[in-house]
Amino acid sequence: MNKIKYLYCTFAVFLIGVSLAACGTEQADIPWKLTSTLSMSDISSAEVWVYIDGRIEERILSAEEIEEVIELINQIPESAFTDNEALAGTTPEYGLKIESNDMKLNFSQNIGPYGAIELGVGKKTDNGYCYSQWHTDSDDLAALIVRLSGYKKTGEIASDTDIGANGQKTSAGKLVHTFIGGYGMRTALSVNGELLNVAVQTDWYAERYEVLFSRFDWNEADKSEAAKAVKNASFVLVLSAMTDKEPVLLPDADYIKFFGGTDYVLLHENGKDKWYTAVAKSDVSYGYNIDNAPIVPNLAAMVRQEYDGFEIPEQQIRFNTKEKEPEAVAALAVEAYGRLYKNVSPGSVYEIYEYAYDPKDIQILDVSDDGDKFTFVFVLHVRPIVPNTSFWWAGNTCESEKGEGWLCFSRNGRLDLGEDGYWTVSQLGTGGASLND
């Protein structure tokens, strides 16, 4: 058996947004000339997206909706744009993507004092798209994107969708709620009967699962039929409470078990097993695929996707080196980051064939006075097993010049040198990294 890795993370989010990619740190001209003259004939595609319940929902806009969007974009005054060369910001939860033959405009949620919108302008070059980023003060456009995308704050999502609010929780929701209050929640992944990894999720995830479970219809299933159907499951994922600091499943523990490739779920409570089928409710939208057909989700796959992010946390990047120059140290961190994707479990949404990067694409942004911490931006090229998923295409991902099947994206990070002589990644994302703690 492979050595089991224990993965701890306090919160996992999708890295969404726009960042500077392999085109130097110089910002482009204020994009007002572009936004003020944007017309219907300039646009080849336009869609809104929203991050909800652990996934990205995307929707292509109609011609009427595009006209409504253009009208507000044209009205943004020149004074509304603030240079965001430092790439300061947070991970957005909704946005609007507009594409033309040689340009991409990414309008997304901006949380900060410089305007309601973050605008990324991507100009097509021989090496992909070169992005510049701007804070944009337009409450009207932000409100329109919210309406078109269907975005609601996390608390509003829970109150609107959690049927437990009126005492009608699903059986799985009731059970997962009992996992709250200990040392977190144990999430164990097995493939082909072999226990691969164990992740520890916070109580926040149990509450999140309650909401997710409420979006499915649950029906009791025949034990023998269920056992036969899950025999060849592509993976098995087990959720249970952590009653001790060590993530070990105790013999008398309650748990919920999901089986990849099936709709069957096993609830083990008070020593008794009960089988269910969980099928997505017909009145809940999960977005559309690349053929514009409605996506019909599978609960086991969605719970697995929540788990997958725990296998690539930047907290795992830790190393010592004799290198002194920030560029050389950052290159080692980028190499380690690529290896995280190579080492994920089989079937992960983040599974790749290979990765690559060019040290010349690493840019050092700020260095502390003592040299013990610095921020940087880099570009990573990956060849995913399954490239056409929202997990790869959210935010600033684009096709790589390396060839068919290759994608690339940029990230901002911060490296800290500890007293033990080891470098660690303390910040990583599409927003601006900072020397401030």
XYZ file of C-alpha atoms in Angstrom:
437
model
C 0.000 0.000 0.000
C 1.209 3.481 -0.783
C 2.035 5.740 2.099
C -1.114 7.673 2.999
C -0.847 11.444 2.911
C -2.804 13.535 5.407
C -3.923 16.779 3.830
C -4.991 19.719 5.977
C -6.568 22.874 4.639
C -8.770 25.447 6.320
C -10.577 26.598 3.187
C -10.445 25.699 -0.489
C -11.577 27.962 -3.303
C -11.299 27.903 -7.046
C -8.698 30.292 -8.350
C -10.745 32.616 -10.453
C -9.811 35.969 -11.909
C -7.370 37.648 -14.203
C -3.647 38.122 -13.723
C -0.571 39.303 -15.564
C 0.795 36.612 -17.870
C 4.239 36.535 -19.433
C 4.140 40.052 -20.828
C 6.148 42.144 -18.419
C 4.930 44.281 -15.579
C 4.095 47.357 -17.648
C 0.385 48.060 -17.788
C -1.426 48.895 -21.011
C -3.109 52.233 -21.703
C -6.293 52.934 -19.775
C -8.922 50.739 -21.496
C -11.502 53.536 -21.763
C -10.961 53.915 -25.532
C -11.769 50.239 -25.914
C -14.776 50.101 -23.580
C -16.307 53.367 -24.800
C -16.345 52.199 -28.429
C -17.179 48.510 -27.919
C -19.951 47.415 -30.275
C -21.937 44.314 -31.156
C -19.812 43.708 -34.252
C -16.657 43.491 -32.108
C -17.919 40.548 -30.049
C -17.541 36.908 -31.046
C -18.791 35.476 -27.723
C -20.059 36.663 -24.354
C -20.974 34.673 -21.274
C -21.502 35.154 -17.565
C -20.211 32.815 -14.867
C -20.872 32.336 -11.180
C -19.143 30.284 -8.479
C -21.800 28.415 -6.508
C -21.793 25.268 -4.382
C -18.272 24.276 -5.351
C -18.564 24.630 -9.095
C -18.538 27.202 -11.881
C -21.835 27.763 -13.712
C -21.534 29.448 -17.114
C -24.238 30.806 -19.417
C -23.977 32.221 -22.932
C -25.707 35.590 -23.257
C -28.456 36.271 -25.764
C -28.149 39.068 -28.320
C -30.516 41.235 -26.273
C -28.468 40.667 -23.123
C -25.229 41.496 -24.940
C -26.723 44.783 -26.127
C -27.708 45.599 -22.545
C -24.166 44.851 -21.375
C -22.556 46.926 -24.144
C -24.706 49.941 -23.294
C -23.417 49.996 -19.709
C -19.808 49.279 -20.704
C -19.879 52.201 -23.152
C -21.055 54.505 -20.350
C -18.089 53.835 -18.029
C -16.169 57.152 -17.776
C -12.413 57.371 -18.236
C -12.004 58.399 -14.592
C -13.539 55.094 -13.430
C -10.409 53.054 -14.233
C -7.671 52.622 -11.612
C -4.405 50.917 -12.515
C -4.031 47.543 -10.759
C -0.448 46.838 -11.785
C 0.163 45.380 -8.306
C -2.582 42.797 -9.018
C -4.217 43.470 -5.663
C -7.531 41.776 -5.124
C -9.441 38.753 -3.894
C -10.903 35.685 -5.561
C -14.136 36.745 -7.329
C -17.376 34.747 -7.320
C -19.011 36.033 -10.515
C -18.042 37.643 -13.770
C -18.554 38.361 -17.457
C -16.263 37.177 -20.265
C -16.259 38.856 -23.672
C -14.121 37.701 -26.596
C -13.285 39.139 -29.996
C -10.811 37.968 -32.619
C -7.761 39.400 -30.840
C -9.012 40.579 -27.460
C -10.507 39.233 -24.234
C -12.334 41.332 -21.657
C -12.908 39.772 -18.244
C -15.189 41.731 -15.913
C -15.351 40.149 -12.454
C -16.347 40.912 -8.895
C -13.972 43.288 -7.117
C -13.897 43.422 -3.324
C -12.101 46.598 -2.366
C -12.193 50.401 -2.305
C -11.439 51.011 -5.991
C -14.690 50.024 -7.666
C -17.188 47.199 -7.960
C -15.579 45.584 -11.018
C -12.149 44.172 -11.804
C -11.371 44.356 -15.522
C -8.753 42.209 -17.173
C -7.831 43.140 -20.740
C -6.143 40.366 -22.683
C -4.424 41.278 -25.942
C -3.521 38.429 -28.262
C 0.209 37.948 -28.868
C 2.373 35.278 -30.449
C 2.685 33.688 -26.988
C -0.993 33.668 -26.053
C -2.798 36.518 -24.317
C -1.039 39.342 -22.465
C -3.193 40.690 -19.629
C -3.404 44.035 -17.895
C -5.719 44.613 -14.964
C -7.826 47.544 -13.787
C -10.162 48.366 -10.924
C -13.351 49.719 -12.512
C -15.914 51.867 -10.742
C -19.290 50.877 -12.205
C -21.980 49.799 -9.762
C -24.523 49.596 -12.599
C -22.441 47.089 -14.578
C -21.741 45.080 -11.424
C -25.467 44.915 -10.649
C -26.225 43.765 -14.200
C -23.599 40.996 -14.054
C -25.015 39.868 -10.699
C -28.507 39.686 -12.201
C -27.434 37.894 -15.383
C -25.232 35.372 -13.572
C -27.705 34.631 -10.778
C -25.073 35.346 -8.120
C -26.054 35.343 -4.457
C -23.842 35.679 -1.420
C -22.998 32.459 0.410
C -25.455 33.161 3.206
C -28.232 33.865 0.707
C -27.468 30.646 -1.144
C -27.817 28.658 2.069
C -31.092 30.276 3.090
C -32.620 29.874 -0.369
C -31.546 26.315 -1.095
C -31.084 24.527 2.230
C -34.382 22.700 2.749
C -33.171 22.054 6.281
C -34.198 25.624 7.102
C -37.810 24.449 7.511
C -36.983 21.178 9.268
C -36.939 19.022 6.132
C -33.255 18.132 5.984
C -32.209 15.146 3.907
C -31.102 12.072 5.816
C -27.557 12.655 4.585
C -27.780 16.315 5.613
C -28.869 15.358 9.113
C -26.018 12.871 9.434
C -23.295 15.161 8.089
C -24.507 17.853 10.500
C -23.570 15.563 13.399
C -19.951 15.635 12.168
C -19.656 19.279 13.289
C -17.988 20.227 16.543
C -14.992 17.901 16.733
C -11.610 18.157 15.034
C -13.025 18.586 11.562
C -14.292 16.070 9.046
C -12.355 13.103 7.712
C -12.565 12.610 3.941
C -10.967 9.375 2.750
C -10.433 8.442 -0.906
C -10.009 4.872 -2.145
C -9.444 3.691 -5.718
C -9.592 0.011 -6.696
C -9.927 -0.951 -3.052
C -6.759 0.883 -1.983
C -6.898 3.753 0.483
C -4.919 6.546 -1.160
C -5.326 9.774 0.762
C -7.122 11.282 3.723
C -8.054 14.971 3.807
C -9.235 16.882 6.849
C -12.002 19.376 6.104
C -13.304 22.025 8.495
C -16.856 22.167 9.864
C -17.597 24.715 7.141
C -17.589 21.862 4.630
C -20.170 19.869 6.557
C -22.513 22.843 6.360
C -21.692 23.182 2.669
C -22.555 19.521 2.067
C -25.913 20.006 3.791
C -26.780 22.597 1.150
C -25.432 20.442 -1.678
C -27.399 17.371 -0.540
C -30.617 19.414 -0.510
C -30.290 19.887 -4.274
C -30.782 16.164 -4.873
C -33.798 13.869 -4.578
C -33.080 11.039 -2.137
C -34.846 7.678 -2.368
C -34.195 4.526 -0.368
C -32.579 1.802 -2.481
C -32.522 -1.985 -2.357
C -29.423 -3.192 -0.517
C -28.584 -6.083 -2.856
C -29.075 -4.020 -6.020
C -26.981 -1.192 -4.618
C -24.152 -3.478 -3.513
C -24.044 -4.996 -6.982
C -24.101 -1.588 -8.718
C -21.197 -0.121 -6.720
C -18.947 -3.157 -7.044
C -16.984 -1.544 -9.890
C -17.163 2.072 -8.700
C -14.367 4.253 -10.087
C -13.641 5.521 -6.573
C -15.055 5.440 -3.053
C -15.130 8.550 -0.878
C -16.032 8.344 2.819
C -17.059 11.318 4.979
C -16.954 10.941 8.762
C -16.443 13.003 11.903
C -13.004 13.514 13.416
C -13.360 12.731 17.115
C -9.602 12.767 17.625
C -6.693 14.764 16.224
C -5.610 11.762 14.163
C -7.788 11.209 11.054
C -8.558 7.551 11.773
C -11.959 5.961 11.104
C -13.007 4.340 14.374
C -14.864 0.979 14.257
C -18.111 2.440 15.622
C -18.014 5.690 13.629
C -20.920 6.969 11.554
C -20.107 7.808 7.946
C -21.442 8.613 4.479
C -19.988 6.714 1.538
C -20.098 7.829 -2.116
C -19.361 5.613 -5.114
C -17.866 7.112 -8.284
C -19.850 6.577 -11.467
C -23.093 5.734 -9.635
C -25.985 7.533 -7.937
C -25.819 5.286 -4.869
C -24.951 6.605 -1.407
C -24.532 4.537 1.766
C -25.376 6.039 5.148
C -23.921 4.177 8.126
C -25.474 5.411 11.372
C -25.629 3.788 14.807
C -24.219 0.577 13.390
C -26.867 0.259 10.655
C -26.572 0.675 6.882
C -29.157 2.379 4.697
C -28.783 2.757 0.930
C -30.086 5.653 -1.153
C -30.028 6.931 -4.691
C -29.329 10.664 -4.997
C -30.483 12.226 -8.285
C -30.248 15.930 -9.115
C -33.516 17.809 -8.842
C -34.930 18.797 -12.206
C -35.618 22.383 -11.150
C -32.014 23.144 -10.142
C -29.706 24.532 -12.836
C -26.087 23.400 -12.995
C -25.140 25.329 -16.118
C -24.382 24.133 -19.638
C -21.590 22.215 -21.321
C -19.597 23.323 -24.372
C -22.444 22.069 -26.614
C -24.900 24.272 -24.674
C -26.677 21.207 -23.271
C -27.785 21.242 -19.601
C -25.313 19.629 -17.219
C -26.812 16.796 -15.155
C -24.548 16.480 -12.114
C -23.591 13.376 -10.186
C -23.368 13.760 -6.411
C -20.375 11.456 -5.969
C -18.457 13.431 -8.611
C -19.310 16.752 -6.951
C -18.173 15.567 -3.508
C -15.008 14.198 -5.130
C -14.355 17.584 -6.737
C -14.557 19.231 -3.319
C -11.946 16.756 -2.098
C -9.614 17.105 -5.104
C -8.600 20.641 -4.197
C -7.045 19.363 -0.969
C -4.396 17.497 -2.946
C -2.857 20.659 -4.391
C -2.565 23.090 -1.454
C 0.357 25.465 -1.665
C 1.080 24.710 2.004
C 2.738 21.501 0.803
C 5.472 23.479 -0.969
C 8.421 23.588 1.441
C 12.115 23.297 0.566
C 15.604 24.458 1.420
C 18.209 25.560 -1.083
C 21.580 27.244 -1.374
C 20.130 29.596 -3.988
C 20.050 33.228 -2.864
C 18.514 35.079 -5.803
C 14.699 35.392 -5.602
C 14.302 34.318 -9.247
C 16.111 31.033 -8.596
C 14.199 30.373 -5.375
C 10.885 31.132 -7.088
C 11.751 28.693 -9.899
C 12.097 25.903 -7.328
C 8.669 26.790 -5.933
C 7.091 26.744 -9.406
C 8.671 23.340 -10.060
C 7.200 22.036 -6.800
C 3.798 23.514 -7.685
C 3.796 21.650 -10.993
C 4.623 18.413 -9.194
C 1.536 18.829 -7.007
C -0.607 18.405 -10.124
C 1.430 15.395 -11.242
C 0.944 13.669 -7.889
C -2.829 13.926 -7.504
C -4.893 10.759 -7.159
C -6.265 8.977 -10.257
C -9.496 10.533 -11.481
C -8.839 13.966 -9.978
C -10.184 16.937 -11.942
C -6.652 18.346 -11.623
C -4.892 15.295 -13.081
C -2.366 16.140 -15.822
C -0.045 14.332 -18.210
C 2.766 16.842 -17.781
C 3.646 20.413 -16.892
C 6.246 22.979 -17.961
C 7.378 26.512 -17.222
C 9.956 28.992 -18.456
C 12.063 30.649 -15.729
C 12.035 33.779 -17.900
C 8.296 34.084 -17.190
C 8.925 34.432 -13.444
C 8.768 38.068 -12.355
C 9.798 39.239 -8.886
C 7.421 41.934 -7.638
C 8.459 42.973 -4.113
C 11.244 41.875 -1.757
C 11.359 42.569 1.987
C 14.250 44.609 3.373
C 15.849 41.538 4.971
C 15.265 39.391 1.865
C 13.405 36.733 3.864
C 10.180 37.091 1.891
C 9.200 38.201 -1.578
C 6.255 38.195 -3.968
C 6.336 36.994 -7.551
C 4.195 36.105 -10.565
C 4.699 33.084 -12.822
C 3.145 31.191 -15.724
C 2.561 27.434 -15.595
C 1.807 25.280 -18.653
C -0.131 22.041 -18.111
C -1.512 19.249 -20.283
C -4.608 18.055 -18.394
C -6.121 14.589 -18.731
C -9.519 16.262 -19.223
C -8.916 19.863 -20.358
C -12.491 20.891 -21.185
C -13.732 21.453 -17.635
C -14.514 24.649 -15.765
C -11.796 23.804 -13.255
C -9.152 24.521 -15.899
C -10.915 27.276 -17.816
C -12.030 29.545 -14.988
C -10.325 32.916 -14.895
C -7.077 33.553 -16.761
C -6.481 30.133 -18.321
C -5.737 30.164 -22.042
C -4.423 27.813 -24.704
C -0.666 27.377 -24.537
C 1.706 27.817 -27.457
C 3.129 24.389 -26.594
C 0.531 22.679 -28.750
C -2.780 20.848 -28.750
C -4.077 19.918 -25.319
C -1.785 22.340 -23.488
C -3.159 25.160 -21.322
C -1.406 27.910 -19.382
C -2.304 30.187 -16.505
C -0.577 32.691 -14.255
C -0.469 32.845 -10.471
C 0.825 35.316 -7.899
C 2.656 33.984 -4.864
C 4.704 34.822 -1.825
C 7.670 32.872 -0.461
C 8.858 33.097 3.151
C 12.194 31.931 4.562
C 11.794 30.407 8.018
C 14.275 30.253 10.872
C 14.838 26.568 10.027
C 16.220 27.563 6.607
C 13.202 26.290 4.655
C 11.239 28.325 2.142
C 7.433 27.994 2.242
C 4.671 29.344 0.013
C 2.438 31.472 2.236
C 0.248 33.010 -0.477
C -0.833 31.770 -3.902
C -3.671 32.814 -6.174
C -4.828 34.963 -9.053
C -5.147 38.040 -6.844
C -2.182 40.157 -5.849
C 0.180 38.629 -3.299
C 1.467 40.982 -0.613
C 4.377 41.224 1.800
C 1.841 42.134 4.492
C 0.638 39.281 6.689
